[in-house]
Each structure stands twice: as structure tokens, then as C-alpha cells.
PDB file of N, CA and C in Angstrom:
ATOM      1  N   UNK A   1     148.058 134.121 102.132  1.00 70.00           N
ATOM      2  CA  UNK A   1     148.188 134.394 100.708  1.00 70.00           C
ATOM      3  C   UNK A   1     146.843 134.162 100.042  1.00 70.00           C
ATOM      4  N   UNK A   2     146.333 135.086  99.091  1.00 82.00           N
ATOM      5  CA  UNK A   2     145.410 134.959  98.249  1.00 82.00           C
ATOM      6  C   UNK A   2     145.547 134.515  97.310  1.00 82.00           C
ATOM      7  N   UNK A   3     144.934 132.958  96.831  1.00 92.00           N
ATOM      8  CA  UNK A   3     145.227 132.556  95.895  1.00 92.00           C
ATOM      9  C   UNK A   3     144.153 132.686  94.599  1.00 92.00           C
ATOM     10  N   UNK A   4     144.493 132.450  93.327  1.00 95.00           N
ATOM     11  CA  UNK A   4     143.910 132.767  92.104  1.00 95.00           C
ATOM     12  C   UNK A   4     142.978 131.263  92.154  1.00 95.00           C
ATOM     13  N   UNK A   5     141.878 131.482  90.928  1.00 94.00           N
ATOM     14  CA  UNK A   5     140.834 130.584  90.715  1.00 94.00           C
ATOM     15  C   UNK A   5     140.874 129.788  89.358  1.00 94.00           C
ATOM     16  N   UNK A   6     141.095 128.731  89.152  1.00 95.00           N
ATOM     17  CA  UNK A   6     141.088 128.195  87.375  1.00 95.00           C
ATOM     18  C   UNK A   6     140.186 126.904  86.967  1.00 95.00           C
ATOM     19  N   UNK A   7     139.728 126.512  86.644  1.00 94.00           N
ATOM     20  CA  UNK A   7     138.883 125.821  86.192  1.00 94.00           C
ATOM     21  C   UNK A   7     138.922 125.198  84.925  1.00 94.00           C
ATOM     22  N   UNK A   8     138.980 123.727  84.607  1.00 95.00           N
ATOM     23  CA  UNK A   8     139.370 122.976  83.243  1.00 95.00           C
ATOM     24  C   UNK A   8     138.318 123.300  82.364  1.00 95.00           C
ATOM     25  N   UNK A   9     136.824 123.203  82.803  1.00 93.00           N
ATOM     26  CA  UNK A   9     135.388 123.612  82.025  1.00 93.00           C
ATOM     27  C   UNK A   9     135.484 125.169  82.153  1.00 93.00           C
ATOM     28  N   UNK A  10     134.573 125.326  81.200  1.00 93.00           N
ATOM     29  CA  UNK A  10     133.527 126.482  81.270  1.00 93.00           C
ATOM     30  C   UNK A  10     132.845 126.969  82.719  1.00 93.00           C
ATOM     31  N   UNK A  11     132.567 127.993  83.422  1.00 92.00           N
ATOM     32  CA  UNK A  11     132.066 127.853  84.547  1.00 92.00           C
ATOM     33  C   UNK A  11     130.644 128.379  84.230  1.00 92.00           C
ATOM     34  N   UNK A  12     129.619 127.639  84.775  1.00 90.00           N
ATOM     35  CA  UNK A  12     128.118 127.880  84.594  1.00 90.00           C
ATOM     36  C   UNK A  12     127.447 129.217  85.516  1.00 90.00           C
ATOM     37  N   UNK A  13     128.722 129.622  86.145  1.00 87.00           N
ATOM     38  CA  UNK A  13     128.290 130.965  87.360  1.00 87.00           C
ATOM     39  C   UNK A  13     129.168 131.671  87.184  1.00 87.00           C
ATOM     40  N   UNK A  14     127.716 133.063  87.345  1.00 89.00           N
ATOM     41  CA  UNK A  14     129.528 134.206  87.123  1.00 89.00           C
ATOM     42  C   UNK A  14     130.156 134.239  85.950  1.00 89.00           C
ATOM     43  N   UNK A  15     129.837 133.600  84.816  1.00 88.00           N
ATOM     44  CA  UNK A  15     130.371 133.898  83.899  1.00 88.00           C
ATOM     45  C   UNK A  15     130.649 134.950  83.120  1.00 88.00           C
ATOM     46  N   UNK A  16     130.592 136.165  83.651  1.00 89.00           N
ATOM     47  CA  UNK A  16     131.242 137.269  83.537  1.00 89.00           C
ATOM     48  C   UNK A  16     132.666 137.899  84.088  1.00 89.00           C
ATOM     49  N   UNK A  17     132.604 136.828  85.240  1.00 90.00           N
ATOM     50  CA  UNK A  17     133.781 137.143  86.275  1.00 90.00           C
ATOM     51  C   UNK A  17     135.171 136.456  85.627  1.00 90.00           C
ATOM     52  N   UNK A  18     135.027 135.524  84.631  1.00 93.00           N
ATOM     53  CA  UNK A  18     135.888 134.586  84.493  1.00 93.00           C
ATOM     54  C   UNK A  18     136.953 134.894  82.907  1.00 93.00           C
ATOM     55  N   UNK A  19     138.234 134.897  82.671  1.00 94.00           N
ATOM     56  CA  UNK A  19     138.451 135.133  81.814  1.00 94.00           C
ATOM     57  C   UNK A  19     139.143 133.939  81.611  1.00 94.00           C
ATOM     58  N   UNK A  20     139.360 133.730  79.607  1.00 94.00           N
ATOM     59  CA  UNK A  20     139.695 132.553  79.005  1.00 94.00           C
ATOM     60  C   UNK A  20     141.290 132.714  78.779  1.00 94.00           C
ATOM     61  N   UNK A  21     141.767 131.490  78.794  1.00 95.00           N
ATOM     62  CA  UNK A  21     143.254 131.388  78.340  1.00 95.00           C
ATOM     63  C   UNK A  21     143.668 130.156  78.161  1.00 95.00           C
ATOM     64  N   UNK A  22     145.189 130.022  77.479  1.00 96.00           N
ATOM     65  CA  UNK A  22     145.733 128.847  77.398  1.00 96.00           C
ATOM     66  C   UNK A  22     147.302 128.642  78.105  1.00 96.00           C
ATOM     67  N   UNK A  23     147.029 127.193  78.827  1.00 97.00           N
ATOM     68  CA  UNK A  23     148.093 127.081  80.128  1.00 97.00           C
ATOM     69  C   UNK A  23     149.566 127.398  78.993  1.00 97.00           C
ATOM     70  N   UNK A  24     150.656 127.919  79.410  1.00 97.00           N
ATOM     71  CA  UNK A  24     151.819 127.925  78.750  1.00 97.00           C
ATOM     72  C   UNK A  24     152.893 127.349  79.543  1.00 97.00           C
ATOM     73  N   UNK A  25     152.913 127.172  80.622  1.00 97.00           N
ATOM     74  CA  UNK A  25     153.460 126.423  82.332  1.00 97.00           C
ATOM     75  C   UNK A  25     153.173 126.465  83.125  1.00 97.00           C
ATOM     76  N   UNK A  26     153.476 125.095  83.724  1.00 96.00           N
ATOM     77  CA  UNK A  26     153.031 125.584  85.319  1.00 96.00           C
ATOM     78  C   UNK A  26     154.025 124.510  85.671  1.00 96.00           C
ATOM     79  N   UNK A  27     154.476 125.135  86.888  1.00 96.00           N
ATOM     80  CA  UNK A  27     155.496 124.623  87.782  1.00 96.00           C
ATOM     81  C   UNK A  27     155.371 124.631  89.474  1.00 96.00           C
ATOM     82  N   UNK A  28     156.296 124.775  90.165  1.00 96.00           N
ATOM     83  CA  UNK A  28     155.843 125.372  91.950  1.00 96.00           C
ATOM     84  C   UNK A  28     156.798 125.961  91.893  1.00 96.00           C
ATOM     85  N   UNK A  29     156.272 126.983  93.255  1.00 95.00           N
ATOM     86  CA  UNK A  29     157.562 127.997  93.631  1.00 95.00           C
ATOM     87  C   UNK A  29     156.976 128.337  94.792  1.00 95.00           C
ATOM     88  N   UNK A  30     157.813 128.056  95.899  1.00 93.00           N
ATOM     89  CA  UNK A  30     157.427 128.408  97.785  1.00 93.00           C
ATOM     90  C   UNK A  30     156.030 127.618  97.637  1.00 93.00           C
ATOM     91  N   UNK A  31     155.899 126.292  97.409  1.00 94.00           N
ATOM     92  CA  UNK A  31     155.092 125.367  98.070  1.00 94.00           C
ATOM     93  C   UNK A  31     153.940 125.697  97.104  1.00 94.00           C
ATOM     94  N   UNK A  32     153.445 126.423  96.265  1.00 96.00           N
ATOM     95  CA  UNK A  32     152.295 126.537  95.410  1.00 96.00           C
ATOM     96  C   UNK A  32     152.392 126.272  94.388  1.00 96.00           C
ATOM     97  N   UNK A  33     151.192 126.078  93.781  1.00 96.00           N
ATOM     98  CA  UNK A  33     151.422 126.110  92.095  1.00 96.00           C
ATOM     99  C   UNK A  33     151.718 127.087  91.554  1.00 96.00           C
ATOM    100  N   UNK A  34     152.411 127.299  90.759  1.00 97.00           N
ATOM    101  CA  UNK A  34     152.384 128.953  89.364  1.00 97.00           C
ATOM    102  C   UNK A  34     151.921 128.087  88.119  1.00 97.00           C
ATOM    103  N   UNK A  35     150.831 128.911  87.699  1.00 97.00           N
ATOM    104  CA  UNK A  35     150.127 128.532  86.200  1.00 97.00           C
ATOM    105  C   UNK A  35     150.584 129.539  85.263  1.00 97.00           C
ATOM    106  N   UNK A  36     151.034 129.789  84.240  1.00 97.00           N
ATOM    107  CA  UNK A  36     151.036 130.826  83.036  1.00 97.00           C
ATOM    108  C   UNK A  36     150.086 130.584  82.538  1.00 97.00           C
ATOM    109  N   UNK A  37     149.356 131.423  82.262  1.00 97.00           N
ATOM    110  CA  UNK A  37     147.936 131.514  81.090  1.00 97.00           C
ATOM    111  C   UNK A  37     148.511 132.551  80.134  1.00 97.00           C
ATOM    112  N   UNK A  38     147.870 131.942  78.912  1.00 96.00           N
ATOM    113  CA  UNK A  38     148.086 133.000  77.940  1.00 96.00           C
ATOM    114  C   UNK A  38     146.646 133.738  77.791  1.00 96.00           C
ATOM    115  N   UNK A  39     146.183 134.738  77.935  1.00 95.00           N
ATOM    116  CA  UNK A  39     145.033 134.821  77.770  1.00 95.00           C
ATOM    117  C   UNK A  39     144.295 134.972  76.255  1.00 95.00           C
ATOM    118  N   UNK A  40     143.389 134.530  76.211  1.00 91.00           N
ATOM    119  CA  UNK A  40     142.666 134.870  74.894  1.00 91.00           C
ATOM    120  C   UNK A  40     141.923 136.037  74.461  1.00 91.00           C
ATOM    121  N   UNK A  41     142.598 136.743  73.834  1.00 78.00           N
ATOM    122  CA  UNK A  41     141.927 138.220  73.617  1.00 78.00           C
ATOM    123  C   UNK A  41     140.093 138.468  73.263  1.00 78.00           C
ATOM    124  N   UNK A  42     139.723 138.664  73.820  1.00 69.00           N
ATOM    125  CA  UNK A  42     137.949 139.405  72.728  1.00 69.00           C
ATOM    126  C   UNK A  42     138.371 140.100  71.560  1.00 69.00           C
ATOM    127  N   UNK A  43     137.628 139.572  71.037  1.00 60.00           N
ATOM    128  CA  UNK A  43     137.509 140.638  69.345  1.00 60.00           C
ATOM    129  C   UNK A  43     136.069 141.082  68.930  1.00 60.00           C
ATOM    130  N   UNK A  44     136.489 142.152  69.243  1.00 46.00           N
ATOM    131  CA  UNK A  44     134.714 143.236  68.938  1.00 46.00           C
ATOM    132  C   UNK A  44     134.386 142.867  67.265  1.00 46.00           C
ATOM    133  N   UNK A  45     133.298 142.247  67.493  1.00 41.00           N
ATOM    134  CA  UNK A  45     133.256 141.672  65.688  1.00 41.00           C
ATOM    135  C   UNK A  45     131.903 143.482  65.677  1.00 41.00           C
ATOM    136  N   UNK A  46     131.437 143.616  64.098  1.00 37.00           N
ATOM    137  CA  UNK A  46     130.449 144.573  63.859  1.00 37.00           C
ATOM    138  C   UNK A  46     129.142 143.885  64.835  1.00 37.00           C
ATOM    139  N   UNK A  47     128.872 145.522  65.422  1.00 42.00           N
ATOM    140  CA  UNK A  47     127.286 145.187  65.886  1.00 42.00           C
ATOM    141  C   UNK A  47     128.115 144.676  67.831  1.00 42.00           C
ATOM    142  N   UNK A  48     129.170 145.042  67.978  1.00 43.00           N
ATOM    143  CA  UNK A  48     129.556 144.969  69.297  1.00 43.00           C
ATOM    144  C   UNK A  48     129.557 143.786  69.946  1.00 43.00           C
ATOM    145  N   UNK A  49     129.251 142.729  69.217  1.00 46.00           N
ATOM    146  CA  UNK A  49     129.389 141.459  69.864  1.00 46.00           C
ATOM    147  C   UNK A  49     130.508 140.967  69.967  1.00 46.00           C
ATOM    148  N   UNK A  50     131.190 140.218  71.243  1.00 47.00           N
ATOM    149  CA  UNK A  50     132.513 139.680  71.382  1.00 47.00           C
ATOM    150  C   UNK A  50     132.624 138.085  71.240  1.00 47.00           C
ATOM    151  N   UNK A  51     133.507 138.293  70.489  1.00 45.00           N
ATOM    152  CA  UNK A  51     134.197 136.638  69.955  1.00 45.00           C
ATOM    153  C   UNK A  51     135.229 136.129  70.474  1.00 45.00           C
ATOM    154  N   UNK A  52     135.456 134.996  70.752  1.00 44.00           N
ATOM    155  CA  UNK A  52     137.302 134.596  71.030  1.00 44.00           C
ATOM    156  C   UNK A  52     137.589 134.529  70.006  1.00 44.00           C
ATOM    157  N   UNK A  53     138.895 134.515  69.181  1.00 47.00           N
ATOM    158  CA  UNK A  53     139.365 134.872  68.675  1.00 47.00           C
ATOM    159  C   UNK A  53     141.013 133.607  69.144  1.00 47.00           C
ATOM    160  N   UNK A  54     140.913 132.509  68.878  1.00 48.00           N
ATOM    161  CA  UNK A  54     141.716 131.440  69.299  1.00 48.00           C
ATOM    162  C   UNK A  54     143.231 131.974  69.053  1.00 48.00           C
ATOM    163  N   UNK A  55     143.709 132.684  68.140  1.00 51.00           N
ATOM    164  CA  UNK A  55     144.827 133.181  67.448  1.00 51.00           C
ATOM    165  C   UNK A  55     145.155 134.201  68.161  1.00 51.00           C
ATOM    166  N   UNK A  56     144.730 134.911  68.948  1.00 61.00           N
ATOM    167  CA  UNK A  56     144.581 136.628  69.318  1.00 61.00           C
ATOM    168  C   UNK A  56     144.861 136.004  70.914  1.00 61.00           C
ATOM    169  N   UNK A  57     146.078 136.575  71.288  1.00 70.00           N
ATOM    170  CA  UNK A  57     146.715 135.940  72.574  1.00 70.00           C
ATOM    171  C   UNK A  57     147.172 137.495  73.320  1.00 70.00           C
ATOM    172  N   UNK A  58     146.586 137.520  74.814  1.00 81.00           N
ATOM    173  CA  UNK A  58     147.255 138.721  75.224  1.00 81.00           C
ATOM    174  C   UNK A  58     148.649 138.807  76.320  1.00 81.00           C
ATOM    175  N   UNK A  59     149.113 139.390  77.028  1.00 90.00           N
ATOM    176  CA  UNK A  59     150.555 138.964  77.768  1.00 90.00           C
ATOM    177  C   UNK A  59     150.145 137.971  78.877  1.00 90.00           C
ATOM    178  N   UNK A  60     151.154 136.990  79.374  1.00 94.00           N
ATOM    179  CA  UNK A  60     150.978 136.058  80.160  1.00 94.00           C
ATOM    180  C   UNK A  60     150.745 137.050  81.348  1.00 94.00           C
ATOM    181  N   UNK A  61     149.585 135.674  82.349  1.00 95.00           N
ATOM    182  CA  UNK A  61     148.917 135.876  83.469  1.00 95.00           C
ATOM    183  C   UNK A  61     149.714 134.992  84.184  1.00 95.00           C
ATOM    184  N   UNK A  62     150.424 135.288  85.696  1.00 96.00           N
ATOM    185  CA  UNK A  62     150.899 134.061  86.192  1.00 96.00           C
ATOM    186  C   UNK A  62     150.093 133.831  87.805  1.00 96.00           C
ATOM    187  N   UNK A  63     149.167 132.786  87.680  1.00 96.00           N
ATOM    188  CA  UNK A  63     148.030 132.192  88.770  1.00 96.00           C
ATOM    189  C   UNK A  63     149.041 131.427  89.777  1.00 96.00           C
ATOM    190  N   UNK A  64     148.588 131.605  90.807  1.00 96.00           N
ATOM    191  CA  UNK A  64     149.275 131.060  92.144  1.00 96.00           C
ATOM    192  C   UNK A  64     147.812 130.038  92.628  1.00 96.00           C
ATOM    193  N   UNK A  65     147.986 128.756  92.727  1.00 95.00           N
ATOM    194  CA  UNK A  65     147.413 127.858  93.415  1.00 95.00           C
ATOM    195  C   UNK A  65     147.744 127.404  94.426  1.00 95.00           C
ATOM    196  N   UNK A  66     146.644 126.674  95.056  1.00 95.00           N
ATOM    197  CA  UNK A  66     147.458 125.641  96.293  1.00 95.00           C
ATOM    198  C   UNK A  66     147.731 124.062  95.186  1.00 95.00           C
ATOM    199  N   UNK A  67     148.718 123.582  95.708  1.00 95.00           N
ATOM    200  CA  UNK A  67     148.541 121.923  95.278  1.00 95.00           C
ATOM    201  C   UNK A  67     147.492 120.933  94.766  1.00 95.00           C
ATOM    202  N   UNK A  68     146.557 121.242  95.945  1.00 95.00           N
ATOM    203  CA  UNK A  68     145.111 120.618  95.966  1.00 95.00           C
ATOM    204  C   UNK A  68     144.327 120.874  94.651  1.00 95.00           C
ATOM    205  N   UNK A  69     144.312 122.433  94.420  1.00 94.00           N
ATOM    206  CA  UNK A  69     143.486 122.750  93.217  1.00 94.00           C
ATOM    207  C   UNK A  69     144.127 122.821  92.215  1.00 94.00           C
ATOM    208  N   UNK A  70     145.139 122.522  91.911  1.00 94.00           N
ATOM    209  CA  UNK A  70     146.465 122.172  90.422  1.00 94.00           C
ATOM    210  C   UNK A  70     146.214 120.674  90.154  1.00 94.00           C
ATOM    211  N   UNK A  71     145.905 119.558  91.024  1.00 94.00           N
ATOM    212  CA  UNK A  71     145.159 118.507  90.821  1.00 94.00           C
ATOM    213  C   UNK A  71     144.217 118.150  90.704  1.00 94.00           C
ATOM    214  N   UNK A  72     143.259 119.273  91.071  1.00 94.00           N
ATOM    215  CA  UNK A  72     142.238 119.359  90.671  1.00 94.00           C
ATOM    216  C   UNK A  72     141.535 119.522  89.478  1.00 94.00           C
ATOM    217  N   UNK A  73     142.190 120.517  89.080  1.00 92.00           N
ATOM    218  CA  UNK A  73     141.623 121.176  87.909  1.00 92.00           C
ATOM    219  C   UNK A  73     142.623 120.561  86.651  1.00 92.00           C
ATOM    220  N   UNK A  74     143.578 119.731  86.836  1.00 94.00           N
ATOM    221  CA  UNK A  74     145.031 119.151  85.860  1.00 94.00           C
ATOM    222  C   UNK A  74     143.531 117.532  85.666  1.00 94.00           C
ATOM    223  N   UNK A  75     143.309 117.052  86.545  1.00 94.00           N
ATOM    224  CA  UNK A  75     142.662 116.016  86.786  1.00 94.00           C
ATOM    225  C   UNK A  75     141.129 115.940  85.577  1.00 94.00           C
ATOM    226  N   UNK A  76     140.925 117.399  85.611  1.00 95.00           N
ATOM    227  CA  UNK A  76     139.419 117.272  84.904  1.00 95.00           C
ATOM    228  C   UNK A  76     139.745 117.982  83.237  1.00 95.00           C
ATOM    229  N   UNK A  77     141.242 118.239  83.183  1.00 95.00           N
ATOM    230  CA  UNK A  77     141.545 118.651  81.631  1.00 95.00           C
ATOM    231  C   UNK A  77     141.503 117.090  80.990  1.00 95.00           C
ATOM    232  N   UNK A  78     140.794 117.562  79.674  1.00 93.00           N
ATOM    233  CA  UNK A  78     140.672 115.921  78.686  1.00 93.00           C
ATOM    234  C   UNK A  78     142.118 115.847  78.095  1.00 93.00           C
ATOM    235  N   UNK A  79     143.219 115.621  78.821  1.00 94.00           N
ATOM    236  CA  UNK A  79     143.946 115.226  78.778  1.00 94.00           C
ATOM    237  C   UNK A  79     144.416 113.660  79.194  1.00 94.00           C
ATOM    238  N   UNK A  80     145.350 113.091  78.584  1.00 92.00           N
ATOM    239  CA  UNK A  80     145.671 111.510  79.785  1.00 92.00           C
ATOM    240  C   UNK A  80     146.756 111.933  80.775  1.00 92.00           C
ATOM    241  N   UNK A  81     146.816 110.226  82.095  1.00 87.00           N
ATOM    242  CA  UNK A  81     147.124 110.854  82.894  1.00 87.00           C
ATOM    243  C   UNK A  81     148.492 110.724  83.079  1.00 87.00           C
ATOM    244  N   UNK A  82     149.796 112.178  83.101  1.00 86.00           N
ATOM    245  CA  UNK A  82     151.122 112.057  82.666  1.00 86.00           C
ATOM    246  C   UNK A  82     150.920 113.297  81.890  1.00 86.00           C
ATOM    247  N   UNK A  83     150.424 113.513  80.805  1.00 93.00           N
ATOM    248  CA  UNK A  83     150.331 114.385  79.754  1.00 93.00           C
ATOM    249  C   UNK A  83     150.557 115.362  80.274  1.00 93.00           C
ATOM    250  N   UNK A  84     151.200 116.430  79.452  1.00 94.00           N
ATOM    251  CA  UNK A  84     151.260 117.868  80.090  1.00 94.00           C
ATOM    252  C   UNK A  84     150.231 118.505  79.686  1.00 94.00           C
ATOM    253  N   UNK A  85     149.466 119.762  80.573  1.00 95.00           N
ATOM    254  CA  UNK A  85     148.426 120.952  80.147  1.00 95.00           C
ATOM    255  C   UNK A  85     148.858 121.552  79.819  1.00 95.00           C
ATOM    256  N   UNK A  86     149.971 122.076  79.419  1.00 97.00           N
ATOM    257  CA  UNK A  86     150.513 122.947  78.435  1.00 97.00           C
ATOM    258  C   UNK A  86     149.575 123.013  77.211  1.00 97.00           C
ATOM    259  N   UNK A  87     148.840 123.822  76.520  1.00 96.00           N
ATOM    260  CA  UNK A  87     148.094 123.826  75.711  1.00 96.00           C
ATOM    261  C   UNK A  87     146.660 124.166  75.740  1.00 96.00           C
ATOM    262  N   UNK A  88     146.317 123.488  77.016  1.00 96.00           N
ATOM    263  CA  UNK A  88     144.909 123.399  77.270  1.00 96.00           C
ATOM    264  C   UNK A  88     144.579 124.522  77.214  1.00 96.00           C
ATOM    265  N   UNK A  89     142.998 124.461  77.057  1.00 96.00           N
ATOM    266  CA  UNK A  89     142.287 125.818  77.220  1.00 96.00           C
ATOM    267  C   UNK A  89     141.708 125.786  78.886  1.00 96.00           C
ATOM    268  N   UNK A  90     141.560 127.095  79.782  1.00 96.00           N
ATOM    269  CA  UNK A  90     141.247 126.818  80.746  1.00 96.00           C
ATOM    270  C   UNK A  90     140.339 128.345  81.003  1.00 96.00           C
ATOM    271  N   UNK A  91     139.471 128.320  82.402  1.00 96.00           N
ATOM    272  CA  UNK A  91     139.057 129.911  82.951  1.00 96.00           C
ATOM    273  C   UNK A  91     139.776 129.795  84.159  1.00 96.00           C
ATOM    274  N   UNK A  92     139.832 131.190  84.149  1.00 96.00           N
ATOM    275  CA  UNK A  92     140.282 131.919  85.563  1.00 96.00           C
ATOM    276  C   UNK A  92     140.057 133.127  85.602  1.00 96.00           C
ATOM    277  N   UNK A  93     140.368 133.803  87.572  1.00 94.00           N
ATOM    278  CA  UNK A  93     139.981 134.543  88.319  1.00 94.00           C
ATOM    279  C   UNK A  93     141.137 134.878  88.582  1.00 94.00           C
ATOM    280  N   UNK A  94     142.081 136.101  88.520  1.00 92.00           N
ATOM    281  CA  UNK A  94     143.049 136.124  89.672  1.00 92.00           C
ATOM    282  C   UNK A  94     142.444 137.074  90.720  1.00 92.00           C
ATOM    283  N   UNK A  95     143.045 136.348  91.923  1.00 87.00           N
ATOM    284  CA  UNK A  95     142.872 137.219  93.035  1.00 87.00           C
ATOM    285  C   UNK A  95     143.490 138.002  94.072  1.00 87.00           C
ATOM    286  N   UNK A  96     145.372 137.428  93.029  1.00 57.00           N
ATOM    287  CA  UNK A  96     146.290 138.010  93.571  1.00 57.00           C
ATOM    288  C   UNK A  96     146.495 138.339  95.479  1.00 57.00           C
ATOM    289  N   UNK A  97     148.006 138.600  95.454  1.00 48.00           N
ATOM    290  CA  UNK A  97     147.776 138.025  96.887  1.00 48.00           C
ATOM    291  C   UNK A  97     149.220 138.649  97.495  1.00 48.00           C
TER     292      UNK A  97
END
């Protein structure tokens, strides 16, 4: 299985490859993680430059992890520890699978 990529920071590489969103659940299903992202839309402001746009949400993304990297990346959200990521802002890659 090919799994998807998410990250609690900003990623300093590739940052073209990576799109923004906010977690809406995550649970397991057949031994992996499932993340919902909501994604955060671009908004072409004048003069073609793109903005996030925090309000401007596009249809849920659902990311398949392994375990390992759902603690991983749950671990480095400035969240405490217990708290749900529901909310958080996060990047990701899917790579579907």
C-alpha cells in the first residue's frame, strides 16, 4: 500500500509539492491511520498572487498513514499531550495507494 505524506510544520522542501489543510478526523481502519483534511483553498488575490484564505475550505481529503507517522506528526502539532488535532493546521502529499 502507498501511503500519503503529512507534516505538523511547514515543509522547507518541495514546497510546491505540498498542499495546506485542516485535520477534521482521524481514526484507523485495516491497521492504518485515516486523516480527513479539509483543505485550504488559494485565492487568486489582483496581480495573480495566491493567498490562503483560512475561511475558504475545499472537499475533504482522506490520507492513509502508517501508525508510526500519525505519532509522529500528532507528536510535533502544538497541541498537549491527549488533546485532539482536530483543528490543526497541517501539509500534505497524497500518494494514494
Amino acid at each position: 500500500m502507498n501511503h500519503d505524506r503529512v507534516h505538523a510544520r511547514e515543509p522547507s522542501h518541495h514546497v510546491d509539492q505540498w498542499s495546506v489543510g485542516v485535520v477534521e478526523s482521524i481514526g484507523e481502519r485495516d491497521g492504518h491511520c485515516v486523516v480527513t483534511v479539509r483543505p485550504i483553498v488559494p485565492e487568486r488575490e489582483a496581480g495573480g498572487d495566491e493567498a490562503v484564505a483560512d475561511g475558504d475550505r475545499g472537499e475533504p481529503v482522506e490520507l492513509t498513514l502508517t501508525l508510526a507517522v500519525r505519532d509522529l506528526f500528532v507528536s510535533r502539532l502544538p497541541i498537549d499531550d491527549g488533546e485532539s488535532p482536530v483543528g490543526e493546521r497541517v501539509w500534505y502529499r497524497e500518494r494514494g495507494g
